[in-house]
CSV table of C-alpha atoms and ligand atoms in Angstrom, one decimal:
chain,number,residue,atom,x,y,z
A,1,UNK,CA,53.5,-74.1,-51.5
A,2,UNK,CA,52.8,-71.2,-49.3
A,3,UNK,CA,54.7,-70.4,-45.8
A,4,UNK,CA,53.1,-67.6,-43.3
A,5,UNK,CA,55.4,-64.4,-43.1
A,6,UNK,CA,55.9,-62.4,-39.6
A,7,UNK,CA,57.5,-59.2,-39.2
A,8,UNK,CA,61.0,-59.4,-38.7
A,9,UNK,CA,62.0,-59.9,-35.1
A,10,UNK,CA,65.3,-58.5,-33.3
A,11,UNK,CA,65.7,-61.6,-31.3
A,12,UNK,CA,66.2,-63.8,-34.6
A,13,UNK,CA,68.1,-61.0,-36.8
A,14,UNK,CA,71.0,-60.9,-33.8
A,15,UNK,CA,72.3,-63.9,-34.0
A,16,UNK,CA,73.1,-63.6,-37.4
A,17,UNK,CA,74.8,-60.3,-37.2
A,18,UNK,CA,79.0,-60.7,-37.9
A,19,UNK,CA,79.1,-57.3,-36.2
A,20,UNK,CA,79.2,-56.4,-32.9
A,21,UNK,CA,79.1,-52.6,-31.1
A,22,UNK,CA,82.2,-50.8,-30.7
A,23,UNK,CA,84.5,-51.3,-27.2
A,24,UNK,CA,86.6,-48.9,-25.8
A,25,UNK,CA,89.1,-51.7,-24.7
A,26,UNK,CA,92.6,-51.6,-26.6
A,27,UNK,CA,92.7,-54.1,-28.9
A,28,UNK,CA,95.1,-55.6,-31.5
A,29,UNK,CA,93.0,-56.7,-34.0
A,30,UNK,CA,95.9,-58.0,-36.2
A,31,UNK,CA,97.0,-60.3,-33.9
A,32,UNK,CA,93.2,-61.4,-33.4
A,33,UNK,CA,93.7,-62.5,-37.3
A,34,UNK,CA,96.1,-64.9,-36.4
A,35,UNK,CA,95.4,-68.6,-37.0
A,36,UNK,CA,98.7,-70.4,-37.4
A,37,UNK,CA,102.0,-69.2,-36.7
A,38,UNK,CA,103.0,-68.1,-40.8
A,39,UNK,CA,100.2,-65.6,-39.9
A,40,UNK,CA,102.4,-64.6,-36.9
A,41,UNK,CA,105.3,-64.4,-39.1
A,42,UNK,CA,103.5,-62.2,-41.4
A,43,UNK,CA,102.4,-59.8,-38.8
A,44,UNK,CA,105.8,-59.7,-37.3
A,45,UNK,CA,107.3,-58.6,-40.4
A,46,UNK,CA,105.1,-55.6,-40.9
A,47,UNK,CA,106.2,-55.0,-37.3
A,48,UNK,CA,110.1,-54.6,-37.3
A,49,UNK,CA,113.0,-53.4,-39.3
A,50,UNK,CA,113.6,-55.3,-42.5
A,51,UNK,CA,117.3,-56.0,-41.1
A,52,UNK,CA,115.7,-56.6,-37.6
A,53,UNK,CA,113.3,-59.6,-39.2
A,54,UNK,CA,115.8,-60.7,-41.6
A,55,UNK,CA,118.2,-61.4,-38.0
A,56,UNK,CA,115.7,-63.8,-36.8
A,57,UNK,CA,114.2,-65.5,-40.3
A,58,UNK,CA,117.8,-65.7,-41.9
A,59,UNK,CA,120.1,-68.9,-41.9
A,60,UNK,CA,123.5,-69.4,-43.2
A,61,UNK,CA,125.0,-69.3,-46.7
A,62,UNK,CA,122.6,-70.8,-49.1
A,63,UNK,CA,120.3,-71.8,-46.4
A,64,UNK,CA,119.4,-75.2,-47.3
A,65,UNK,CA,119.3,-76.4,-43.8
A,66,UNK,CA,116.1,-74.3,-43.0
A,67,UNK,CA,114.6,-75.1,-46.5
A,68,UNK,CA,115.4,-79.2,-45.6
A,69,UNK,CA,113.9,-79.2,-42.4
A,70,UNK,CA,111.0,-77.5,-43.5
A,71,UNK,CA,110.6,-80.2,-46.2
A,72,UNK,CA,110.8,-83.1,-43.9
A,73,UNK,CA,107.9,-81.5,-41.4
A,74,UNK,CA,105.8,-81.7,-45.0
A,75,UNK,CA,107.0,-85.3,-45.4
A,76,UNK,CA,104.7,-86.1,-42.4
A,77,UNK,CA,102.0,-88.5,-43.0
A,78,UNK,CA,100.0,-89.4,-39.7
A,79,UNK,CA,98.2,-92.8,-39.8
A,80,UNK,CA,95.1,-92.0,-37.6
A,81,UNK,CA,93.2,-94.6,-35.7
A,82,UNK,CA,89.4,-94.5,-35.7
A,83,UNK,CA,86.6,-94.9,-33.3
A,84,UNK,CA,88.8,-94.9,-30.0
A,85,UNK,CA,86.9,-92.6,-28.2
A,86,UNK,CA,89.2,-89.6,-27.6
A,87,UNK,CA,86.6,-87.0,-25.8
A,88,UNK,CA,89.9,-84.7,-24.3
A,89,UNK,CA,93.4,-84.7,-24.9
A,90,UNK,CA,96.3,-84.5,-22.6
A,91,UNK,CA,99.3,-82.9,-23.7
A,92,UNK,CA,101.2,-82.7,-21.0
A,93,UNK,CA,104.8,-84.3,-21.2
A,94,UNK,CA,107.4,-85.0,-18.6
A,95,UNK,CA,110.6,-82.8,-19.0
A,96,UNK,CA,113.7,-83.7,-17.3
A,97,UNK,CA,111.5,-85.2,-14.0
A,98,UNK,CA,109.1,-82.5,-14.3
A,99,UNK,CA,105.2,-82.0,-16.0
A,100,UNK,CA,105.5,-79.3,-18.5
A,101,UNK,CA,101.7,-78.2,-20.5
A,102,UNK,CA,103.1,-79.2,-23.8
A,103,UNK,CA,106.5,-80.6,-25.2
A,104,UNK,CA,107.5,-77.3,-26.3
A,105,UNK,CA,110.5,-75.6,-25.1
A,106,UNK,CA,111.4,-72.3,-25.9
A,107,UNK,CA,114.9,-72.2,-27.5
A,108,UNK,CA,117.5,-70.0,-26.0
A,109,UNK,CA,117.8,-66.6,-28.8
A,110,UNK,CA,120.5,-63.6,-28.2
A,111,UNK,CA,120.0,-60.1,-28.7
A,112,UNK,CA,115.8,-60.7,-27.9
A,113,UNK,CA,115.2,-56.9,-27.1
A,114,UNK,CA,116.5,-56.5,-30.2
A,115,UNK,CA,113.5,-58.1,-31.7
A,116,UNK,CA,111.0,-56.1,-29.1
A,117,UNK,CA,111.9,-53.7,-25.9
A,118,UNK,CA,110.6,-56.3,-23.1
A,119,UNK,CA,112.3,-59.0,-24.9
A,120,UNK,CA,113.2,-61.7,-22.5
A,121,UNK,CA,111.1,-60.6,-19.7
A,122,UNK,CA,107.9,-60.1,-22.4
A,123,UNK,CA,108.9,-64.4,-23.2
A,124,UNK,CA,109.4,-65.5,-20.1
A,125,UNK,CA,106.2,-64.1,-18.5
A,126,UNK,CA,104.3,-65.8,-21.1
A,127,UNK,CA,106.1,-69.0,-20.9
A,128,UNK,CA,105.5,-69.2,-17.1
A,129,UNK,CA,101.9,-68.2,-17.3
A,130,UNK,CA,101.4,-71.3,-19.9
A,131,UNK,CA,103.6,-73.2,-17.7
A,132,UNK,CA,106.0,-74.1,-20.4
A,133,UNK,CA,110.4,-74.2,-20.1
A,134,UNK,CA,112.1,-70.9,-21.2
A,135,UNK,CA,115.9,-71.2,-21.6
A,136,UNK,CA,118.1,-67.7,-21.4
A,137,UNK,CA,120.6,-67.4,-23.7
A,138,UNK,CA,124.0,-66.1,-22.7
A,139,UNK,CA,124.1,-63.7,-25.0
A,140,UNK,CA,120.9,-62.6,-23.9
A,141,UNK,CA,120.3,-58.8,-23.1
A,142,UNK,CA,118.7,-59.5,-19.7
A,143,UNK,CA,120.9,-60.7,-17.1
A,144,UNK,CA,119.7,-64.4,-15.4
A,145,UNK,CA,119.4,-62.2,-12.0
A,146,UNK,CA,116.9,-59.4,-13.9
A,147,UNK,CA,115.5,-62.0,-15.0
A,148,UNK,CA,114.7,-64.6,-12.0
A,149,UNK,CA,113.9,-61.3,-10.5
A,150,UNK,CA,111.2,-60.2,-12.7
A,151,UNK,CA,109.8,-63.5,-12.8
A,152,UNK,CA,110.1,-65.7,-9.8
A,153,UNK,CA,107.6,-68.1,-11.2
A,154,UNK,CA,108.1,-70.7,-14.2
A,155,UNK,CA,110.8,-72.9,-15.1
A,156,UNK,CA,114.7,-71.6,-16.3
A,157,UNK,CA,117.1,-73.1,-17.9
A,158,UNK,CA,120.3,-71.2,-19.1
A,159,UNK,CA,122.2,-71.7,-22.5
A,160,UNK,CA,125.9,-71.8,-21.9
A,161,UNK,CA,128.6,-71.1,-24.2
A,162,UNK,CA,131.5,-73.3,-23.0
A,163,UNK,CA,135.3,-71.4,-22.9
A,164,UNK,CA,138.5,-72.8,-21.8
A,165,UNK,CA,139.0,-70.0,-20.0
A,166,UNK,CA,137.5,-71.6,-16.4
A,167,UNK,CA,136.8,-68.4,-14.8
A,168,UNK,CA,134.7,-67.3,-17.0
A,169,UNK,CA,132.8,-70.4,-17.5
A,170,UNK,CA,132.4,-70.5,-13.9
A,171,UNK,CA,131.3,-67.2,-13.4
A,172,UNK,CA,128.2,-68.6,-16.0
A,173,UNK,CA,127.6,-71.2,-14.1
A,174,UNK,CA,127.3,-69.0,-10.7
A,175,UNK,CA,124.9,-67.0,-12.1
A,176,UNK,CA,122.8,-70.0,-13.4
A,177,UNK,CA,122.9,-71.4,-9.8
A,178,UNK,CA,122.4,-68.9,-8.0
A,179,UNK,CA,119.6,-67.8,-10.0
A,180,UNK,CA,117.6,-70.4,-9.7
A,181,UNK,CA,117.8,-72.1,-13.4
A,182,UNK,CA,117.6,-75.5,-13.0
A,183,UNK,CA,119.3,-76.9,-15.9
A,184,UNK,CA,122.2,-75.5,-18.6
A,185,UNK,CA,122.2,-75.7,-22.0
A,186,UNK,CA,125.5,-76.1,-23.4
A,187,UNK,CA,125.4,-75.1,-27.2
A,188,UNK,CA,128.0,-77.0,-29.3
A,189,UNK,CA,127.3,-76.2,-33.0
A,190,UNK,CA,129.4,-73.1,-32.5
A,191,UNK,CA,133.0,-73.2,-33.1
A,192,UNK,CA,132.5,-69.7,-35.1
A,193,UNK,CA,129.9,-67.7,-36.1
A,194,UNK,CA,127.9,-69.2,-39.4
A,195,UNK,CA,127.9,-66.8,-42.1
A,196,UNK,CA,124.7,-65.1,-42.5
A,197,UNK,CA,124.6,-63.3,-45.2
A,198,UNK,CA,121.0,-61.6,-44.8
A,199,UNK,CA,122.7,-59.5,-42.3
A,200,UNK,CA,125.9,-59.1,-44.2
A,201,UNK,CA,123.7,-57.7,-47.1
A,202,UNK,CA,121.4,-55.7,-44.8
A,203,UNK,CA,124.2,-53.9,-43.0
A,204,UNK,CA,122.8,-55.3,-39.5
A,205,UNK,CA,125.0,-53.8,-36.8
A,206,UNK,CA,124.4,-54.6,-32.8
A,207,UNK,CA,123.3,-52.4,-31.3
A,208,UNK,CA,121.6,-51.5,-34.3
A,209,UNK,CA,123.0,-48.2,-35.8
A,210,UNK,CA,121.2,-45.0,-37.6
A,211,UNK,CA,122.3,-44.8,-41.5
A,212,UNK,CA,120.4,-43.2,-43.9
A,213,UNK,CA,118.7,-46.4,-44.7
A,214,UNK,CA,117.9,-47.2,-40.9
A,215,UNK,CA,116.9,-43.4,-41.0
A,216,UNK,CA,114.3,-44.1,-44.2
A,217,UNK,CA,113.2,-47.3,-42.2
A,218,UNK,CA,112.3,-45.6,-39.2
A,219,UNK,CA,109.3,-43.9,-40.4
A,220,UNK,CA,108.1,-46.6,-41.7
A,221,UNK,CA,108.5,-48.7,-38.2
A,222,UNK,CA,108.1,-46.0,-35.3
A,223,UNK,CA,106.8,-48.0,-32.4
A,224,UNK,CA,109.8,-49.9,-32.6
A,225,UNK,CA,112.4,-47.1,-32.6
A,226,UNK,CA,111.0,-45.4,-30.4
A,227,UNK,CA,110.4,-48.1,-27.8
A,228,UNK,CA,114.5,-48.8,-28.8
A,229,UNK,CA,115.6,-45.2,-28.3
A,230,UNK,CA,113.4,-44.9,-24.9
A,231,UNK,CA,114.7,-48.0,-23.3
A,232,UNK,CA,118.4,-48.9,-21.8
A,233,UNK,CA,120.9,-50.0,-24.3
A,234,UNK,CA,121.1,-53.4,-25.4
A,235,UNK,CA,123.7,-55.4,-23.9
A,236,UNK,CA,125.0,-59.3,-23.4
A,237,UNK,CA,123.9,-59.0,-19.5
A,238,UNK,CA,125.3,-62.0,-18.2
A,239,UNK,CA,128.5,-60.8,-19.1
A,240,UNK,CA,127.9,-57.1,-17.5
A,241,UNK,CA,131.8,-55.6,-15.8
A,242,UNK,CA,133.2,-57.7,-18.7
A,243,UNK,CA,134.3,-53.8,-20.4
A,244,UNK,CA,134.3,-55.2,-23.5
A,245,UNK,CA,132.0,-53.6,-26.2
A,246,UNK,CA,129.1,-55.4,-27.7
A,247,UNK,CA,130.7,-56.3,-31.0
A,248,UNK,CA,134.3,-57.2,-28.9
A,249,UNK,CA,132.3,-59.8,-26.9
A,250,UNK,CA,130.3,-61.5,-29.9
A,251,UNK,CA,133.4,-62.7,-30.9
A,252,UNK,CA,134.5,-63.6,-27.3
A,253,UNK,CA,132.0,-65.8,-26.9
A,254,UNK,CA,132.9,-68.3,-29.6
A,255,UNK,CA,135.5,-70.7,-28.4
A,256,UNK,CA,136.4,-73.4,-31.1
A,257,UNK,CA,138.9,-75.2,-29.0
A,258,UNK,CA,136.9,-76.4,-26.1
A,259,UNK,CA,136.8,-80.6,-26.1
A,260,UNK,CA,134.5,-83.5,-25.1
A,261,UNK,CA,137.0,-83.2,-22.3
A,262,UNK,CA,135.5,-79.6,-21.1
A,263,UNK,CA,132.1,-81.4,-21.2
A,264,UNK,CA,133.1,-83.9,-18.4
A,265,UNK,CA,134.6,-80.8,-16.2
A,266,UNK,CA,131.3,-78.9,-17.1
A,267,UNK,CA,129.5,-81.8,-15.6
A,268,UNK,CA,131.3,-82.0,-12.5
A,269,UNK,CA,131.6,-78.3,-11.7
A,270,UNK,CA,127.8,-77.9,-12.3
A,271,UNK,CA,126.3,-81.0,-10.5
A,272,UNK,CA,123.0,-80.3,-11.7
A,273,UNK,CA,121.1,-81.7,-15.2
A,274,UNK,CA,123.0,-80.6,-18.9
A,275,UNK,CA,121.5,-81.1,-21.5
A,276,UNK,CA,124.0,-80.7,-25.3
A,277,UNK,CA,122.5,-78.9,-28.4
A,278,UNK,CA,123.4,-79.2,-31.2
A,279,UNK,CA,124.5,-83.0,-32.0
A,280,UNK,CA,124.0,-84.1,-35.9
A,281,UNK,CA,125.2,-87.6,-35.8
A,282,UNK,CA,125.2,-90.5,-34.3
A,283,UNK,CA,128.3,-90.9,-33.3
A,284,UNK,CA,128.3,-88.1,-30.9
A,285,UNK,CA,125.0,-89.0,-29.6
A,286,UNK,CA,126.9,-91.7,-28.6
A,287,UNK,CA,129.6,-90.0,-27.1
A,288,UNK,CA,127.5,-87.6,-24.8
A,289,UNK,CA,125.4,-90.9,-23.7
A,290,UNK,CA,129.1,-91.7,-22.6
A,291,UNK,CA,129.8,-89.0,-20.7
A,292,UNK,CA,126.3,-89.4,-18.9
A,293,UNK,CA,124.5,-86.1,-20.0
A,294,UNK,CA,120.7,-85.8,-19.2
A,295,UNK,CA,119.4,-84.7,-22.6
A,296,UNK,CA,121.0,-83.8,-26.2
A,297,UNK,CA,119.2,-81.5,-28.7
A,298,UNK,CA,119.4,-82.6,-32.6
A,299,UNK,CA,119.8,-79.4,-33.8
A,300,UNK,CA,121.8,-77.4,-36.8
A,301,UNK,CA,121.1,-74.3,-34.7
A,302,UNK,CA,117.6,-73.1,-37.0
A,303,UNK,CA,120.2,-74.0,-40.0
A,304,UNK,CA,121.9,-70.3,-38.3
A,305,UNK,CA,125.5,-72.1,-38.3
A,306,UNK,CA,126.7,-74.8,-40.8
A,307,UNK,CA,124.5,-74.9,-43.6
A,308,UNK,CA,123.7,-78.5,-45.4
A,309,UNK,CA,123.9,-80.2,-41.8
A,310,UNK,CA,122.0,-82.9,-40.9
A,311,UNK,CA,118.3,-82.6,-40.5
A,312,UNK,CA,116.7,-83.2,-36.8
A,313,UNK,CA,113.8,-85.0,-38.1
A,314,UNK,CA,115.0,-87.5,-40.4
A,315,UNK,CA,118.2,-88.3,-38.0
A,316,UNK,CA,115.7,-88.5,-34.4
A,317,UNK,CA,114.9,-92.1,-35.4
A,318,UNK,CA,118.3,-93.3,-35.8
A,319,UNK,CA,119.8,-91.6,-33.1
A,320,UNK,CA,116.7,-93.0,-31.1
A,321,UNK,CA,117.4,-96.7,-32.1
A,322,UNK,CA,121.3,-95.7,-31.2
A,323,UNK,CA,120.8,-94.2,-27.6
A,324,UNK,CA,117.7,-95.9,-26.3
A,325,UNK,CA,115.9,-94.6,-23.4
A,326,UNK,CA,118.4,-93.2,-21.0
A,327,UNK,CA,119.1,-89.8,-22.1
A,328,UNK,CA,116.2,-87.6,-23.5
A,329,UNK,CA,116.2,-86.8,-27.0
A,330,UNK,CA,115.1,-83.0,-28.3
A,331,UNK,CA,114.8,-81.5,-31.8
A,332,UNK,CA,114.3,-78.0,-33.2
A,333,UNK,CA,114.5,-75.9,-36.2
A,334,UNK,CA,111.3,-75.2,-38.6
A,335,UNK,CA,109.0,-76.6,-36.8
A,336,UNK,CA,106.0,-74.5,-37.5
A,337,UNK,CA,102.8,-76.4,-36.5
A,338,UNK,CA,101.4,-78.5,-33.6
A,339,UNK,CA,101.3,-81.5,-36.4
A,340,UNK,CA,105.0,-80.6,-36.4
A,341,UNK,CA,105.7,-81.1,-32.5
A,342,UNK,CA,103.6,-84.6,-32.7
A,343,UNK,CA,105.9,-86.3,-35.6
A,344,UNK,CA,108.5,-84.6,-33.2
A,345,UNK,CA,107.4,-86.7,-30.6
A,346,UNK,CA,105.9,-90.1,-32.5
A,347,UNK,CA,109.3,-90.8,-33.6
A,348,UNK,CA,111.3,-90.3,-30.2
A,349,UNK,CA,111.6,-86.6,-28.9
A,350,UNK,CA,110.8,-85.8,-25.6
A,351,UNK,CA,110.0,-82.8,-26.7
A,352,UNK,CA,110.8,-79.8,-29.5
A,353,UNK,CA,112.3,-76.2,-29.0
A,354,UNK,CA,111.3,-73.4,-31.1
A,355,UNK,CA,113.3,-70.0,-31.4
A,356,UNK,CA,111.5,-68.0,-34.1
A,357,UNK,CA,107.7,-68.9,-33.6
A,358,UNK,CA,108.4,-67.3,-30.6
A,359,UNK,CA,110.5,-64.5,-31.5
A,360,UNK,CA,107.2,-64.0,-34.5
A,361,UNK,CA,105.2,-63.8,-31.4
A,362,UNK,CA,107.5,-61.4,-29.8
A,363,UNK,CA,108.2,-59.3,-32.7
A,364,UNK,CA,104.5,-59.0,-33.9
A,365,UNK,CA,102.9,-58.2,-30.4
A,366,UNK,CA,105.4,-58.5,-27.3
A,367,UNK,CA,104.0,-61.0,-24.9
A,368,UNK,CA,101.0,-61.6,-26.0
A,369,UNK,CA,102.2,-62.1,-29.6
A,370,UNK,CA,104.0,-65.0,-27.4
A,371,UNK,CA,100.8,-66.0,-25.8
A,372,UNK,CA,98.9,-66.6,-29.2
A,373,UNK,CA,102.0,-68.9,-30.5
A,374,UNK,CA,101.3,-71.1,-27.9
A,375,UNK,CA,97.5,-71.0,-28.1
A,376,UNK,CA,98.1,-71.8,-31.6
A,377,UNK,CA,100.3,-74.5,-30.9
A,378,UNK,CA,98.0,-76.0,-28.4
A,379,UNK,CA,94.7,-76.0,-30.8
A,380,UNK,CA,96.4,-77.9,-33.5
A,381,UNK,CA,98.1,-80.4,-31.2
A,382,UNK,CA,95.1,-81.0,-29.7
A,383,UNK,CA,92.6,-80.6,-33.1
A,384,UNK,CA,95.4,-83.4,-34.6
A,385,UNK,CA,95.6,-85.7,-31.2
A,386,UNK,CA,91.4,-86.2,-31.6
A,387,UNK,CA,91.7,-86.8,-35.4
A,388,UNK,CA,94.5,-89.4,-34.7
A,389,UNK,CA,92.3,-91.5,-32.2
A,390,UNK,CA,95.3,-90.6,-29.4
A,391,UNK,CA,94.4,-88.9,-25.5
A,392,UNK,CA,97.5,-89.0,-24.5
A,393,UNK,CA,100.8,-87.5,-26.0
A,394,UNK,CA,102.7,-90.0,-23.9
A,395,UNK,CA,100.9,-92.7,-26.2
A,396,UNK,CA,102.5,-91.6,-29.8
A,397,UNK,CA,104.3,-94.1,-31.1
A,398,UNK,CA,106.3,-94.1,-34.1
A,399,UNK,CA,103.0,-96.1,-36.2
A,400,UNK,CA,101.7,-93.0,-35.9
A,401,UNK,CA,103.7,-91.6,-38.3
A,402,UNK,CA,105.2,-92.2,-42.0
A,403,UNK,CA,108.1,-90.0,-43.7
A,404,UNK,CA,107.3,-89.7,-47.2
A,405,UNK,CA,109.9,-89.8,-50.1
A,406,UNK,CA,108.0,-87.1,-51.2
B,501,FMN,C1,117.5,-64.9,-33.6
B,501,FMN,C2,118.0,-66.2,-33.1
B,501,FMN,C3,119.0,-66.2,-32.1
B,501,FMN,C4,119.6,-67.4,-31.6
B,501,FMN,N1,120.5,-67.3,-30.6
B,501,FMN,C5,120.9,-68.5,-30.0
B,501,FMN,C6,121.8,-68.4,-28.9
B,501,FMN,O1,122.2,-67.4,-28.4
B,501,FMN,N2,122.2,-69.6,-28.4
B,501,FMN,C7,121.8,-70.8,-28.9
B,501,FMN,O2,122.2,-71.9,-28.4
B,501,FMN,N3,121.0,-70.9,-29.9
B,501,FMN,C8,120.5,-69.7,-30.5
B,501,FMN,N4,119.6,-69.8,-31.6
B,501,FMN,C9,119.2,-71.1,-32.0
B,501,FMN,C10,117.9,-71.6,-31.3
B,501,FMN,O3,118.2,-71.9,-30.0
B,501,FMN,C11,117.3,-72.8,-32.0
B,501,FMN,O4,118.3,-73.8,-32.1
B,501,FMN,C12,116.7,-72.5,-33.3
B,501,FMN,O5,116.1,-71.2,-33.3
B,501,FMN,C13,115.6,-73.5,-33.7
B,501,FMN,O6,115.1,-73.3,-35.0
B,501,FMN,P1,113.7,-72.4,-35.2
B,501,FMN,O7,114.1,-71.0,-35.0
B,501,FMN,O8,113.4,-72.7,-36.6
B,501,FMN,O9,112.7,-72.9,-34.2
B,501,FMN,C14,119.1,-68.6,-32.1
B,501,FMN,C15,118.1,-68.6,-33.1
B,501,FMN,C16,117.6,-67.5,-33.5
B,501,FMN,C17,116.4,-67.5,-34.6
């Protein structure tokens, strides 16, 4: 058979072309390579400090807790439902009363300068523009003032660390108020410090401090030391007149004799939603439905505090069965894909929080390192949600989804 030739033509080479011309506009062109957040995580670690990445990635002792929950996201097996028409999705999820864009919460994380200069202003700029929650840790290095200050916009909440020591508490709970933040986290996992050894091994000091091996590591990481050394000090800003020293107040902030009876004075002296993270069993998801609290958080803290605790995703179904529909349920730790946040949510959560998909984002590109983590979220939720035969995310039902032995 014979076919008639022509002349090449421009028109029909162009589209083919995987090149384009050259722009003058800045780009970051390792964050365009990003497709899922282990990318992010990669990028972020070519980023930062060794010790710097290690503080986020780490967990404690052994670190079975991280490697478990990771395991039980793999365990996921969706059962998809076919020919049911789903044209758009709708992720969307009510939070405590209120529409968020996607159950996604962004975990409260000290020491988040650390990780990049804008730190908690770079996060919560980019959760407000994607109208999703940010909660504020109180060991965070911007203050909840600087913060509502620098943006009005988008939803608080504030991570409380509960003392004994009511003035202090109270002072907390002022700021939170005042502030604008319309719910408080109170972290319970936290009696003491977990024993992270990563940091231990790596030397990590906060503020971090200039050895010879810090000094070796700078060259390698510039950006970052500069934009450290140019900017002011890190510092736990909620607890700014406190004339303690950094290291003084990390160990302040730990109180292992507070009771469920501080939770009941917490409730009345705040008035507003709490929500509890950190509940492994049952049990105590029982008690805090006693005590009337909005929300709890199955969480082991990212496996950061007691290692070999319970894992979120295996216990949400029973704690589900337990509490019912009156208090909302939320997990975190290791989860690392939209397909992640939809078990999440199939099998009971209202919705998931994530600390280091974030804190990848944060590390690898500032905020919009934090932008792309949640534009990778979003694709896969929705890319899953249309292969599943489900619009809605309020429509996942636990037949969605199958645990695996293995
Ligand atoms: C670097 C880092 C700092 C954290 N700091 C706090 C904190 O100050 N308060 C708190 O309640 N939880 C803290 N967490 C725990 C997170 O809120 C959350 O429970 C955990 O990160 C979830 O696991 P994931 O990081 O695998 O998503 C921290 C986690 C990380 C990674």
């Amino acid at each position: 058979m014979s076919v008639r030739r022509q002349f090449p033509r421009w028109s029909s080479i162009k589209p083919l072309l995987g090149w384009s011309w050259p722009t003058f506009r800045k780009r970051d062109r390792g964050l365009e390579k990003v497709l899922t957040i282990p990318d992010l995580r990669e990028l972020a670690k070519k980023r930062v400090p060794l010790s710097v990445f290690d503080y986020v990635e780490g967990g404690a002792l052994q670190e079975i807790s991280i490697m478990r929950s990771k395991d039980s996201f793999q365990r996921v097996e969706f059962h998809p439902r076919v020919l049911r028409g789903v044209t758009s999705v709708d992720l969307s999820r009510e939070v405590l009363g209120k529409r968020t864009s996607m159950p996604i919460i962004l975990a409260p994380t000290g020491y988040t300068r650390m990780m990049h200069y804008l730190g908690e202003y770079a996060v919560a700029a980019s959760a407000a523009k994607q109208d999703m929650v940010y909660a504020l840790s109180t060991m965070g290095t911007c203050s909840p003032s600087d913060l509502a200050t620098a943006t009005p916009e988008g939803r608080k909440w504030f991570q409380l660390y509960l003392w004994q020591n009511r003035d202090q508490s109270r002072d907390f709970i002022a700021q939170a108020r005042d502030n604008g933040f319309d719910a408080l986290i109170l972290t319970v996992d936290t009696p003491v410090s977990g024993q992270r050894l990563r940091d231990t091994r790596n030397g990590l000091t906060v503020p971090p401090k200039i050895t010879m091996k810090t000094f070796l590591n700078m060259a390698t990481k510039p950006r970052w030391w500069a934009n450290l050394l140019t900017t002011p000090p890190l510092e736990f800003a909620a607890m700014r007149g406190y004339d303690k020293s950094l290291f003084e107040l990390a160990k302040l902030i730990f109180d292992p004799s507070v009771t469920l009876k501080d939770v009941a004075w917490l409730q009345k002296e705040w008035g507003g939603p709490l929500i509890v993270k950190g509940i492994q069993t049952v049990e105590d998801a029982l008690e805090m439905k006693k005590l009337g609290v909005q929300g709890i958080v199955l969480s082991n803290h990212g496996g950061r505090q007691m290692d070999r605790g319970t894992t979120p995703l295996e216990l949400l179904p029973e704690v589900k069965k337990a509490v019912g529909d009156e208090m909302e349920i939320y997990i975190d730790g290791s989860v690392l894909s939209g397909g992640d946040v939809l078990a999440a949510v199939a099998l009971g959560a209202t919705a998931v929080l994530v600390g280091r998909p974030y804190l990848y984002g944060l590390m690898a590109a500032g905020e919009a390192g934090v932008d792309k983590m949640a534009d990778v979220f979003r694709e896969e939720m929705e890319n899953t949600m249309t292969l599943m035969g489900v619009d809605k995310i309020d429509d996942l039902r636990p037949e969605h989804v199958r645990l695996r032995e293995h």
